[in-house]
Amino acid sequence: PCNLTGWWENDLGSKMQVFEVGNDGTFSGEYHTAVSSAKNPIQPSPLVGSQHLDEDGQHTFGFTVNWKKFSDSTAVFVGQCFNGDNGEEVLHTSWLLREKVDSEQDDWKATR
């Protein structure tokens, strides 16, 4: 079965460390992004999430990253862990990023 515990790296060089997945599927860790539009220097950011544990081992999961150490934004990721053809575990994810805006009228440009 796919196990999220450990280090993961994406195509852009961002890295995620999942400390441990509990028996109930909950986990925490740190996200080390390689890309940012923030003016402050990038810093590792806390993440919390949940993994759906099922019998076939190709689990779905979701987690939230709070970029509070260098930005006023929050991101959510959802995905699935696959056991690849070569036996290596692969994560496929989608994400949404919400940036803080100064007014309700600017809400339209706050989510990517």
PDB file of N, CA and C in Angstrom:
ATOM      1  N   PRO A   1       0.820  -1.207   0.000  1.00  0.00           N
ATOM      2  CA  PRO A   1       0.000   0.000   0.000  1.00  0.00           C
ATOM      3  C   PRO A   1       0.863   1.270   0.000  1.00  0.00           C
ATOM      4  N   CYS A   2       0.333   2.327  -0.579  1.00  0.00           N
ATOM      5  CA  CYS A   2       1.012   3.621  -0.585  1.00  0.00           C
ATOM      6  C   CYS A   2       1.078   4.189   0.830  1.00  0.00           C
ATOM      7  N   ASN A   3       2.251   4.641   1.208  1.00  0.00           N
ATOM      8  CA  ASN A   3       2.463   5.230   2.522  1.00  0.00           C
ATOM      9  C   ASN A   3       3.010   6.632   2.318  1.00  0.00           C
ATOM     10  N   LEU A   4       2.289   7.639   2.810  1.00  0.00           N
ATOM     11  CA  LEU A   4       2.716   9.029   2.626  1.00  0.00           C
ATOM     12  C   LEU A   4       3.895   9.421   3.512  1.00  0.00           C
ATOM     13  N   THR A   5       4.176   8.669   4.544  1.00  0.00           N
ATOM     14  CA  THR A   5       5.250   9.023   5.470  1.00  0.00           C
ATOM     15  C   THR A   5       6.574   9.141   4.722  1.00  0.00           C
ATOM     16  N   GLY A   6       7.288  10.246   4.970  1.00  0.00           N
ATOM     17  CA  GLY A   6       8.589  10.447   4.358  1.00  0.00           C
ATOM     18  C   GLY A   6       8.643  11.717   3.528  1.00  0.00           C
ATOM     19  N   TRP A   7       9.660  11.800   2.657  1.00  0.00           N
ATOM     20  CA  TRP A   7       9.900  12.959   1.803  1.00  0.00           C
ATOM     21  C   TRP A   7       9.345  12.731   0.405  1.00  0.00           C
ATOM     22  N   TRP A   8       8.745  13.782  -0.169  1.00  0.00           N
ATOM     23  CA  TRP A   8       8.223  13.765  -1.531  1.00  0.00           C
ATOM     24  C   TRP A   8       8.722  15.018  -2.241  1.00  0.00           C
ATOM     25  N   GLU A   9       8.971  14.926  -3.545  1.00  0.00           N
ATOM     26  CA  GLU A   9       9.411  16.088  -4.321  1.00  0.00           C
ATOM     27  C   GLU A   9       8.615  16.153  -5.616  1.00  0.00           C
ATOM     28  N   ASN A  10       8.206  17.388  -5.997  1.00  0.00           N
ATOM     29  CA  ASN A  10       7.447  17.535  -7.240  1.00  0.00           C
ATOM     30  C   ASN A  10       8.342  17.995  -8.387  1.00  0.00           C
ATOM     31  N   ASP A  11       7.739  18.175  -9.558  1.00  0.00           N
ATOM     32  CA  ASP A  11       8.475  18.527 -10.770  1.00  0.00           C
ATOM     33  C   ASP A  11       9.154  19.895 -10.697  1.00  0.00           C
ATOM     34  N   LEU A  12       8.656  20.784  -9.825  1.00  0.00           N
ATOM     35  CA  LEU A  12       9.226  22.126  -9.705  1.00  0.00           C
ATOM     36  C   LEU A  12      10.285  22.228  -8.608  1.00  0.00           C
ATOM     37  N   GLY A  13      10.534  21.124  -7.906  1.00  0.00           N
ATOM     38  CA  GLY A  13      11.540  21.120  -6.855  1.00  0.00           C
ATOM     39  C   GLY A  13      11.011  21.395  -5.464  1.00  0.00           C
ATOM     40  N   SER A  14       9.701  21.563  -5.307  1.00  0.00           N
ATOM     41  CA  SER A  14       9.126  21.707  -3.973  1.00  0.00           C
ATOM     42  C   SER A  14       9.171  20.356  -3.273  1.00  0.00           C
ATOM     43  N   LYS A  15       9.366  20.391  -1.955  1.00  0.00           N
ATOM     44  CA  LYS A  15       9.455  19.148  -1.186  1.00  0.00           C
ATOM     45  C   LYS A  15       8.461  19.170  -0.031  1.00  0.00           C
ATOM     46  N   MET A  16       7.972  17.995   0.297  1.00  0.00           N
ATOM     47  CA  MET A  16       7.038  17.826   1.404  1.00  0.00           C
ATOM     48  C   MET A  16       7.557  16.694   2.275  1.00  0.00           C
ATOM     49  N   GLN A  17       7.513  16.927   3.576  1.00  0.00           N
ATOM     50  CA  GLN A  17       7.841  15.845   4.509  1.00  0.00           C
ATOM     51  C   GLN A  17       6.605  15.541   5.339  1.00  0.00           C
ATOM     52  N   VAL A  18       6.147  14.290   5.262  1.00  0.00           N
ATOM     53  CA  VAL A  18       5.045  13.824   6.101  1.00  0.00           C
ATOM     54  C   VAL A  18       5.674  13.043   7.244  1.00  0.00           C
ATOM     55  N   PHE A  19       5.401  13.492   8.473  1.00  0.00           N
ATOM     56  CA  PHE A  19       6.056  12.887   9.631  1.00  0.00           C
ATOM     57  C   PHE A  19       5.583  11.465   9.893  1.00  0.00           C
ATOM     58  N   GLU A  20       4.271  11.275   9.967  1.00  0.00           N
ATOM     59  CA  GLU A  20       3.720   9.937  10.222  1.00  0.00           C
ATOM     60  C   GLU A  20       2.226   9.967   9.947  1.00  0.00           C
ATOM     61  N   VAL A  21       1.716   8.925   9.330  1.00  0.00           N
ATOM     62  CA  VAL A  21       0.278   8.795   9.098  1.00  0.00           C
ATOM     63  C   VAL A  21      -0.286   7.921  10.207  1.00  0.00           C
ATOM     64  N   GLY A  22      -1.244   8.469  10.950  1.00  0.00           N
ATOM     65  CA  GLY A  22      -1.857   7.728  12.049  1.00  0.00           C
ATOM     66  C   GLY A  22      -2.788   6.629  11.550  1.00  0.00           C
ATOM     67  N   ASN A  23      -3.199   5.771  12.447  1.00  0.00           N
ATOM     68  CA  ASN A  23      -4.116   4.680  12.108  1.00  0.00           C
ATOM     69  C   ASN A  23      -5.443   5.186  11.553  1.00  0.00           C
ATOM     70  N   ASP A  24      -5.806   6.422  11.919  1.00  0.00           N
ATOM     71  CA  ASP A  24      -7.042   7.015  11.420  1.00  0.00           C
ATOM     72  C   ASP A  24      -6.818   7.802  10.127  1.00  0.00           C
ATOM     73  N   GLY A  25      -5.580   7.817   9.611  1.00  0.00           N
ATOM     74  CA  GLY A  25      -5.270   8.496   8.355  1.00  0.00           C
ATOM     75  C   GLY A  25      -4.791   9.928   8.498  1.00  0.00           C
ATOM     76  N   THR A  26      -4.824  10.492   9.708  1.00  0.00           N
ATOM     77  CA  THR A  26      -4.385  11.874   9.874  1.00  0.00           C
ATOM     78  C   THR A  26      -2.862  11.970   9.853  1.00  0.00           C
ATOM     79  N   PHE A  27      -2.367  13.105   9.368  1.00  0.00           N
ATOM     80  CA  PHE A  27      -0.922  13.309   9.332  1.00  0.00           C
ATOM     81  C   PHE A  27      -0.578  14.789   9.429  1.00  0.00           C
ATOM     82  N   SER A  28       0.673  15.062   9.709  1.00  0.00           N
ATOM     83  CA  SER A  28       1.192  16.427   9.713  1.00  0.00           C
ATOM     84  C   SER A  28       2.582  16.388   9.108  1.00  0.00           C
ATOM     85  N   GLY A  29       3.105  17.566   8.824  1.00  0.00           N
ATOM     86  CA  GLY A  29       4.431  17.633   8.241  1.00  0.00           C
ATOM     87  C   GLY A  29       4.825  19.050   7.908  1.00  0.00           C
ATOM     88  N   GLU A  30       5.748  19.183   6.962  1.00  0.00           N
ATOM     89  CA  GLU A  30       6.221  20.481   6.506  1.00  0.00           C
ATOM     90  C   GLU A  30       6.287  20.496   4.988  1.00  0.00           C
ATOM     91  N   TYR A  31       5.957  21.653   4.423  1.00  0.00           N
ATOM     92  CA  TYR A  31       6.054  21.832   2.977  1.00  0.00           C
ATOM     93  C   TYR A  31       7.151  22.848   2.712  1.00  0.00           C
ATOM     94  N   HIS A  32       8.065  22.501   1.834  1.00  0.00           N
ATOM     95  CA  HIS A  32       9.188  23.354   1.460  1.00  0.00           C
ATOM     96  C   HIS A  32       8.980  23.748  -0.002  1.00  0.00           C
ATOM     97  N   THR A  33       8.279  24.858  -0.231  1.00  0.00           N
ATOM     98  CA  THR A  33       7.979  25.246  -1.606  1.00  0.00           C
ATOM     99  C   THR A  33       9.212  25.809  -2.296  1.00  0.00           C
ATOM    100  N   ALA A  34       9.300  25.565  -3.578  1.00  0.00           N
ATOM    101  CA  ALA A  34      10.392  26.107  -4.384  1.00  0.00           C
ATOM    102  C   ALA A  34       9.928  27.315  -5.193  1.00  0.00           C
ATOM    103  N   VAL A  35       8.623  27.589  -5.165  1.00  0.00           N
ATOM    104  CA  VAL A  35       8.069  28.701  -5.939  1.00  0.00           C
ATOM    105  C   VAL A  35       7.163  29.557  -5.056  1.00  0.00           C
ATOM    106  N   SER A  36       7.245  30.873  -5.254  1.00  0.00           N
ATOM    107  CA  SER A  36       6.409  31.781  -4.479  1.00  0.00           C
ATOM    108  C   SER A  36       6.390  33.148  -5.149  1.00  0.00           C
ATOM    109  N   SER A  37       5.259  33.836  -5.009  1.00  0.00           N
ATOM    110  CA  SER A  37       5.174  35.224  -5.468  1.00  0.00           C
ATOM    111  C   SER A  37       5.252  36.182  -4.282  1.00  0.00           C
ATOM    112  N   ALA A  38       5.458  35.650  -3.077  1.00  0.00           N
ATOM    113  CA  ALA A  38       5.560  36.486  -1.880  1.00  0.00           C
ATOM    114  C   ALA A  38       6.860  37.298  -1.911  1.00  0.00           C
ATOM    115  N   LYS A  39       6.837  38.449  -1.279  1.00  0.00           N
ATOM    116  CA  LYS A  39       8.016  39.311  -1.228  1.00  0.00           C
ATOM    117  C   LYS A  39       9.028  38.835  -0.193  1.00  0.00           C
ATOM    118  N   ASN A  40       8.566  38.116   0.826  1.00  0.00           N
ATOM    119  CA  ASN A  40       9.447  37.629   1.890  1.00  0.00           C
ATOM    120  C   ASN A  40      10.148  36.341   1.462  1.00  0.00           C
ATOM    121  N   PRO A  41      11.310  36.060   2.059  1.00  0.00           N
ATOM    122  CA  PRO A  41      12.017  34.813   1.740  1.00  0.00           C
ATOM    123  C   PRO A  41      11.170  33.583   2.094  1.00  0.00           C
ATOM    124  N   ILE A  42      11.212  32.574   1.239  1.00  0.00           N
ATOM    125  CA  ILE A  42      10.476  31.329   1.446  1.00  0.00           C
ATOM    126  C   ILE A  42      11.003  30.620   2.686  1.00  0.00           C
ATOM    127  N   GLN A  43      10.082  30.062   3.474  1.00  0.00           N
ATOM    128  CA  GLN A  43      10.431  29.260   4.652  1.00  0.00           C
ATOM    129  C   GLN A  43       9.575  27.998   4.658  1.00  0.00           C
ATOM    130  N   PRO A  44      10.068  26.908   5.268  1.00  0.00           N
ATOM    131  CA  PRO A  44       9.232  25.704   5.416  1.00  0.00           C
ATOM    132  C   PRO A  44       7.939  26.046   6.142  1.00  0.00           C
ATOM    133  N   SER A  45       6.832  25.430   5.715  1.00  0.00           N
ATOM    134  CA  SER A  45       5.517  25.757   6.257  1.00  0.00           C
ATOM    135  C   SER A  45       4.801  24.512   6.747  1.00  0.00           C
ATOM    136  N   PRO A  46       4.043  24.648   7.848  1.00  0.00           N
ATOM    137  CA  PRO A  46       3.356  23.478   8.409  1.00  0.00           C
ATOM    138  C   PRO A  46       2.208  23.005   7.523  1.00  0.00           C
ATOM    139  N   LEU A  47       2.007  21.687   7.518  1.00  0.00           N
ATOM    140  CA  LEU A  47       0.865  21.110   6.809  1.00  0.00           C
ATOM    141  C   LEU A  47       0.159  20.113   7.715  1.00  0.00           C
ATOM    142  N   VAL A  48      -1.145  19.991   7.529  1.00  0.00           N
ATOM    143  CA  VAL A  48      -1.952  18.982   8.221  1.00  0.00           C
ATOM    144  C   VAL A  48      -2.890  18.370   7.196  1.00  0.00           C
ATOM    145  N   GLY A  49      -3.149  17.062   7.342  1.00  0.00           N
ATOM    146  CA  GLY A  49      -3.999  16.423   6.360  1.00  0.00           C
ATOM    147  C   GLY A  49      -4.589  15.113   6.817  1.00  0.00           C
ATOM    148  N   SER A  50      -5.256  14.481   5.873  1.00  0.00           N
ATOM    149  CA  SER A  50      -5.912  13.207   6.126  1.00  0.00           C
ATOM    150  C   SER A  50      -5.812  12.342   4.874  1.00  0.00           C
ATOM    151  N   GLN A  51      -5.560  11.066   5.089  1.00  0.00           N
ATOM    152  CA  GLN A  51      -5.457  10.100   4.006  1.00  0.00           C
ATOM    153  C   GLN A  51      -6.565   9.077   4.180  1.00  0.00           C
ATOM    154  N   HIS A  52      -7.277   8.808   3.095  1.00  0.00           N
ATOM    155  CA  HIS A  52      -8.314   7.777   3.120  1.00  0.00           C
ATOM    156  C   HIS A  52      -7.621   6.428   2.937  1.00  0.00           C
ATOM    157  N   LEU A  53      -7.675   5.599   3.943  1.00  0.00           N
ATOM    158  CA  LEU A  53      -7.008   4.299   3.890  1.00  0.00           C
ATOM    159  C   LEU A  53      -7.999   3.248   3.413  1.00  0.00           C
ATOM    160  N   ASP A  54      -7.701   2.628   2.269  1.00  0.00           N
ATOM    161  CA  ASP A  54      -8.591   1.599   1.743  1.00  0.00           C
ATOM    162  C   ASP A  54      -7.790   0.347   1.417  1.00  0.00           C
ATOM    163  N   GLU A  55      -8.472  -0.678   0.991  1.00  0.00           N
ATOM    164  CA  GLU A  55      -7.850  -1.987   0.826  1.00  0.00           C
ATOM    165  C   GLU A  55      -6.899  -2.099  -0.358  1.00  0.00           C
ATOM    166  N   ASP A  56      -7.135  -1.342  -1.460  1.00  0.00           N
ATOM    167  CA  ASP A  56      -6.263  -1.510  -2.632  1.00  0.00           C
ATOM    168  C   ASP A  56      -4.950  -0.740  -2.517  1.00  0.00           C
ATOM    169  N   GLY A  57      -4.837   0.130  -1.499  1.00  0.00           N
ATOM    170  CA  GLY A  57      -3.580   0.803  -1.228  1.00  0.00           C
ATOM    171  C   GLY A  57      -3.309   2.049  -2.036  1.00  0.00           C
ATOM    172  N   GLN A  58      -4.149   2.388  -2.996  1.00  0.00           N
ATOM    173  CA  GLN A  58      -3.937   3.601  -3.798  1.00  0.00           C
ATOM    174  C   GLN A  58      -4.835   4.707  -3.239  1.00  0.00           C
ATOM    175  N   HIS A  59      -4.415   5.224  -2.112  1.00  0.00           N
ATOM    176  CA  HIS A  59      -5.225   6.084  -1.255  1.00  0.00           C
ATOM    177  C   HIS A  59      -5.387   7.509  -1.768  1.00  0.00           C
ATOM    178  N   THR A  60      -6.567   8.074  -1.543  1.00  0.00           N
ATOM    179  CA  THR A  60      -6.771   9.502  -1.745  1.00  0.00           C
ATOM    180  C   THR A  60      -6.372  10.227  -0.469  1.00  0.00           C
ATOM    181  N   PHE A  61      -6.056  11.501  -0.604  1.00  0.00           N
ATOM    182  CA  PHE A  61      -5.625  12.287   0.553  1.00  0.00           C
ATOM    183  C   PHE A  61      -5.859  13.761   0.284  1.00  0.00           C
ATOM    184  N   GLY A  62      -5.783  14.553   1.327  1.00  0.00           N
ATOM    185  CA  GLY A  62      -5.855  16.000   1.221  1.00  0.00           C
ATOM    186  C   GLY A  62      -5.077  16.622   2.359  1.00  0.00           C
ATOM    187  N   PHE A  63      -4.530  17.809   2.118  1.00  0.00           N
ATOM    188  CA  PHE A  63      -3.839  18.518   3.192  1.00  0.00           C
ATOM    189  C   PHE A  63      -3.865  20.019   2.949  1.00  0.00           C
ATOM    190  N   THR A  64      -3.693  20.758   4.019  1.00  0.00           N
ATOM    191  CA  THR A  64      -3.673  22.212   4.003  1.00  0.00           C
ATOM    192  C   THR A  64      -2.284  22.684   4.404  1.00  0.00           C
ATOM    193  N   VAL A  65      -1.773  23.693   3.695  1.00  0.00           N
ATOM    194  CA  VAL A  65      -0.494  24.302   4.038  1.00  0.00           C
ATOM    195  C   VAL A  65      -0.759  25.747   4.414  1.00  0.00           C
ATOM    196  N   ASN A  66      -0.298  26.147   5.599  1.00  0.00           N
ATOM    197  CA  ASN A  66      -0.411  27.522   6.061  1.00  0.00           C
ATOM    198  C   ASN A  66       0.944  28.190   5.837  1.00  0.00           C
ATOM    199  N   TRP A  67       1.011  29.123   4.909  1.00  0.00           N
ATOM    200  CA  TRP A  67       2.269  29.788   4.559  1.00  0.00           C
ATOM    201  C   TRP A  67       2.575  30.933   5.518  1.00  0.00           C
ATOM    202  N   LYS A  68       2.088  30.852   6.752  1.00  0.00           N
ATOM    203  CA  LYS A  68       2.134  31.957   7.709  1.00  0.00           C
ATOM    204  C   LYS A  68       3.538  32.492   8.000  1.00  0.00           C
ATOM    205  N   LYS A  69       4.576  31.724   7.744  1.00  0.00           N
ATOM    206  CA  LYS A  69       5.924  32.182   8.064  1.00  0.00           C
ATOM    207  C   LYS A  69       6.450  33.211   7.073  1.00  0.00           C
ATOM    208  N   PHE A  70       5.846  33.297   5.862  1.00  0.00           N
ATOM    209  CA  PHE A  70       6.355  34.260   4.884  1.00  0.00           C
ATOM    210  C   PHE A  70       5.284  34.867   3.973  1.00  0.00           C
ATOM    211  N   SER A  71       4.011  34.482   4.149  1.00  0.00           N
ATOM    212  CA  SER A  71       2.963  34.949   3.247  1.00  0.00           C
ATOM    213  C   SER A  71       1.622  34.975   3.964  1.00  0.00           C
ATOM    214  N   ASP A  72       0.669  35.723   3.397  1.00  0.00           N
ATOM    215  CA  ASP A  72      -0.697  35.778   3.934  1.00  0.00           C
ATOM    216  C   ASP A  72      -1.620  34.845   3.162  1.00  0.00           C
ATOM    217  N   SER A  73      -1.126  33.692   2.758  1.00  0.00           N
ATOM    218  CA  SER A  73      -1.932  32.786   1.941  1.00  0.00           C
ATOM    219  C   SER A  73      -1.992  31.389   2.561  1.00  0.00           C
ATOM    220  N   THR A  74      -2.960  30.634   2.090  1.00  0.00           N
ATOM    221  CA  THR A  74      -3.177  29.252   2.511  1.00  0.00           C
ATOM    222  C   THR A  74      -3.443  28.429   1.258  1.00  0.00           C
ATOM    223  N   ALA A  75      -2.939  27.210   1.226  1.00  0.00           N
ATOM    224  CA  ALA A  75      -3.176  26.335   0.076  1.00  0.00           C
ATOM    225  C   ALA A  75      -3.772  25.015   0.551  1.00  0.00           C
ATOM    226  N   VAL A  76      -4.616  24.447  -0.299  1.00  0.00           N
ATOM    227  CA  VAL A  76      -5.152  23.104  -0.058  1.00  0.00           C
ATOM    228  C   VAL A  76      -4.784  22.228  -1.244  1.00  0.00           C
ATOM    229  N   PHE A  77      -4.430  21.009  -0.946  1.00  0.00           N
ATOM    230  CA  PHE A  77      -4.053  20.030  -1.958  1.00  0.00           C
ATOM    231  C   PHE A  77      -4.948  18.809  -1.800  1.00  0.00           C
ATOM    232  N   VAL A  78      -5.359  18.200  -2.906  1.00  0.00           N
ATOM    233  CA  VAL A  78      -6.040  16.908  -2.889  1.00  0.00           C
ATOM    234  C   VAL A  78      -5.351  16.023  -3.913  1.00  0.00           C
ATOM    235  N   GLY A  79      -5.323  14.743  -3.637  1.00  0.00           N
ATOM    236  CA  GLY A  79      -4.646  13.871  -4.574  1.00  0.00           C
ATOM    237  C   GLY A  79      -4.860  12.409  -4.291  1.00  0.00           C
ATOM    238  N   GLN A  80      -4.096  11.621  -5.025  1.00  0.00           N
ATOM    239  CA  GLN A  80      -4.130  10.175  -4.861  1.00  0.00           C
ATOM    240  C   GLN A  80      -2.723   9.635  -4.989  1.00  0.00           C
ATOM    241  N   CYS A  81      -2.438   8.613  -4.209  1.00  0.00           N
ATOM    242  CA  CYS A  81      -1.155   7.922  -4.244  1.00  0.00           C
ATOM    243  C   CYS A  81      -1.312   6.683  -5.120  1.00  0.00           C
ATOM    244  N   PHE A  82      -0.409   6.533  -6.083  1.00  0.00           N
ATOM    245  CA  PHE A  82      -0.448   5.380  -6.995  1.00  0.00           C
ATOM    246  C   PHE A  82       0.802   4.535  -6.817  1.00  0.00           C
ATOM    247  N   ASN A  83       0.639   3.245  -6.954  1.00  0.00           N
ATOM    248  CA  ASN A  83       1.774   2.335  -7.028  1.00  0.00           C
ATOM    249  C   ASN A  83       2.113   2.211  -8.507  1.00  0.00           C
ATOM    250  N   GLY A  84       3.218   2.870  -8.917  1.00  0.00           N
ATOM    251  CA  GLY A  84       3.595   2.922 -10.324  1.00  0.00           C
ATOM    252  C   GLY A  84       4.014   1.575 -10.871  1.00  0.00           C
ATOM    253  N   ASP A  85       4.200   1.518 -12.180  1.00  0.00           N
ATOM    254  CA  ASP A  85       4.585   0.281 -12.860  1.00  0.00           C
ATOM    255  C   ASP A  85       5.918  -0.268 -12.368  1.00  0.00           C
ATOM    256  N   ASN A  86       6.819   0.630 -11.987  1.00  0.00           N
ATOM    257  CA  ASN A  86       8.133   0.198 -11.507  1.00  0.00           C
ATOM    258  C   ASN A  86       8.147  -0.057 -10.001  1.00  0.00           C
ATOM    259  N   GLY A  87       6.971  -0.043  -9.365  1.00  0.00           N
ATOM    260  CA  GLY A  87       6.875  -0.300  -7.939  1.00  0.00           C
ATOM    261  C   GLY A  87       7.074   0.931  -7.074  1.00  0.00           C
ATOM    262  N   GLU A  88       7.396   2.064  -7.699  1.00  0.00           N
ATOM    263  CA  GLU A  88       7.606   3.302  -6.966  1.00  0.00           C
ATOM    264  C   GLU A  88       6.273   3.994  -6.710  1.00  0.00           C
ATOM    265  N   GLU A  89       6.122   4.575  -5.523  1.00  0.00           N
ATOM    266  CA  GLU A  89       4.904   5.302  -5.196  1.00  0.00           C
ATOM    267  C   GLU A  89       4.954   6.686  -5.835  1.00  0.00           C
ATOM    268  N   VAL A  90       3.822   7.106  -6.430  1.00  0.00           N
ATOM    269  CA  VAL A  90       3.724   8.395  -7.111  1.00  0.00           C
ATOM    270  C   VAL A  90       2.479   9.108  -6.606  1.00  0.00           C
ATOM    271  N   LEU A  91       2.605  10.416  -6.315  1.00  0.00           N
ATOM    272  CA  LEU A  91       1.459  11.223  -5.909  1.00  0.00           C
ATOM    273  C   LEU A  91       1.022  12.104  -7.072  1.00  0.00           C
ATOM    274  N   HIS A  92      -0.284  12.165  -7.304  1.00  0.00           N
ATOM    275  CA  HIS A  92      -0.853  13.110  -8.262  1.00  0.00           C
ATOM    276  C   HIS A  92      -1.769  14.028  -7.474  1.00  0.00           C
ATOM    277  N   THR A  93      -1.533  15.343  -7.570  1.00  0.00           N
ATOM    278  CA  THR A  93      -2.310  16.289  -6.772  1.00  0.00           C
ATOM    279  C   THR A  93      -2.834  17.444  -7.616  1.00  0.00           C
ATOM    280  N   SER A  94      -3.841  18.094  -7.078  1.00  0.00           N
ATOM    281  CA  SER A  94      -4.348  19.382  -7.552  1.00  0.00           C
ATOM    282  C   SER A  94      -4.367  20.302  -6.347  1.00  0.00           C
ATOM    283  N   TRP A  95      -4.277  21.609  -6.596  1.00  0.00           N
ATOM    284  CA  TRP A  95      -4.232  22.529  -5.469  1.00  0.00           C
ATOM    285  C   TRP A  95      -4.985  23.811  -5.762  1.00  0.00           C
ATOM    286  N   LEU A  96      -5.365  24.480  -4.687  1.00  0.00           N
ATOM    287  CA  LEU A  96      -5.929  25.827  -4.725  1.00  0.00           C
ATOM    288  C   LEU A  96      -5.145  26.670  -3.729  1.00  0.00           C
ATOM    289  N   LEU A  97      -4.831  27.888  -4.115  1.00  0.00           N
ATOM    290  CA  LEU A  97      -4.129  28.819  -3.239  1.00  0.00           C
ATOM    291  C   LEU A  97      -5.010  30.032  -3.025  1.00  0.00           C
ATOM    292  N   ARG A  98      -5.210  30.397  -1.767  1.00  0.00           N
ATOM    293  CA  ARG A  98      -6.002  31.582  -1.426  1.00  0.00           C
ATOM    294  C   ARG A  98      -5.084  32.632  -0.831  1.00  0.00           C
ATOM    295  N   GLU A  99      -5.011  33.781  -1.505  1.00  0.00           N
ATOM    296  CA  GLU A  99      -4.229  34.903  -1.000  1.00  0.00           C
ATOM    297  C   GLU A  99      -5.155  35.906  -0.326  1.00  0.00           C
ATOM    298  N   LYS A 100      -4.624  36.596   0.654  1.00  0.00           N
ATOM    299  CA  LYS A 100      -5.384  37.648   1.335  1.00  0.00           C
ATOM    300  C   LYS A 100      -5.522  38.843   0.391  1.00  0.00           C
ATOM    301  N   VAL A 101      -6.719  39.416   0.314  1.00  0.00           N
ATOM    302  CA  VAL A 101      -6.952  40.649  -0.442  1.00  0.00           C
ATOM    303  C   VAL A 101      -7.484  41.709   0.515  1.00  0.00           C
ATOM    304  N   ASP A 102      -7.413  42.950   0.104  1.00  0.00           N
ATOM    305  CA  ASP A 102      -7.754  44.064   0.992  1.00  0.00           C
ATOM    306  C   ASP A 102      -9.239  44.378   1.072  1.00  0.00           C
ATOM    307  N   SER A 103     -10.033  43.881   0.113  1.00  0.00           N
ATOM    308  CA  SER A 103     -11.455  44.197   0.136  1.00  0.00           C
ATOM    309  C   SER A 103     -12.262  43.077  -0.515  1.00  0.00           C
ATOM    310  N   GLU A 104     -13.556  43.074  -0.218  1.00  0.00           N
ATOM    311  CA  GLU A 104     -14.447  42.087  -0.806  1.00  0.00           C
ATOM    312  C   GLU A 104     -14.511  42.240  -2.331  1.00  0.00           C
ATOM    313  N   GLN A 105     -14.377  43.462  -2.827  1.00  0.00           N
ATOM    314  CA  GLN A 105     -14.406  43.701  -4.268  1.00  0.00           C
ATOM    315  C   GLN A 105     -13.235  43.001  -4.972  1.00  0.00           C
ATOM    316  N   ASP A 106     -12.135  42.762  -4.264  1.00  0.00           N
ATOM    317  CA  ASP A 106     -10.972  42.080  -4.830  1.00  0.00           C
ATOM    318  C   ASP A 106     -11.030  40.561  -4.671  1.00  0.00           C
ATOM    319  N   ASP A 107     -12.127  40.055  -4.141  1.00  0.00           N
ATOM    320  CA  ASP A 107     -12.262  38.617  -3.898  1.00  0.00           C
ATOM    321  C   ASP A 107     -12.035  37.792  -5.167  1.00  0.00           C
ATOM    322  N   TRP A 108     -12.434  38.306  -6.315  1.00  0.00           N
ATOM    323  CA  TRP A 108     -12.329  37.589  -7.587  1.00  0.00           C
ATOM    324  C   TRP A 108     -10.901  37.183  -7.926  1.00  0.00           C
ATOM    325  N   LYS A 109      -9.906  37.916  -7.422  1.00  0.00           N
ATOM    326  CA  LYS A 109      -8.521  37.610  -7.781  1.00  0.00           C
ATOM    327  C   LYS A 109      -7.730  36.920  -6.657  1.00  0.00           C
ATOM    328  N   ALA A 110      -8.443  36.468  -5.631  1.00  0.00           N
ATOM    329  CA  ALA A 110      -7.766  35.940  -4.453  1.00  0.00           C
ATOM    330  C   ALA A 110      -7.426  34.445  -4.526  1.00  0.00           C
ATOM    331  N   THR A 111      -8.077  33.698  -5.395  1.00  0.00           N
ATOM    332  CA  THR A 111      -7.875  32.249  -5.451  1.00  0.00           C
ATOM    333  C   THR A 111      -7.311  31.839  -6.803  1.00  0.00           C
ATOM    334  N   ARG A 112      -6.271  31.013  -6.758  1.00  0.00           N
ATOM    335  CA  ARG A 112      -5.686  30.451  -7.989  1.00  0.00           C
ATOM    336  C   ARG A 112      -5.754  28.943  -7.908  1.00  0.00           C
TER     337      ARG A 112
END
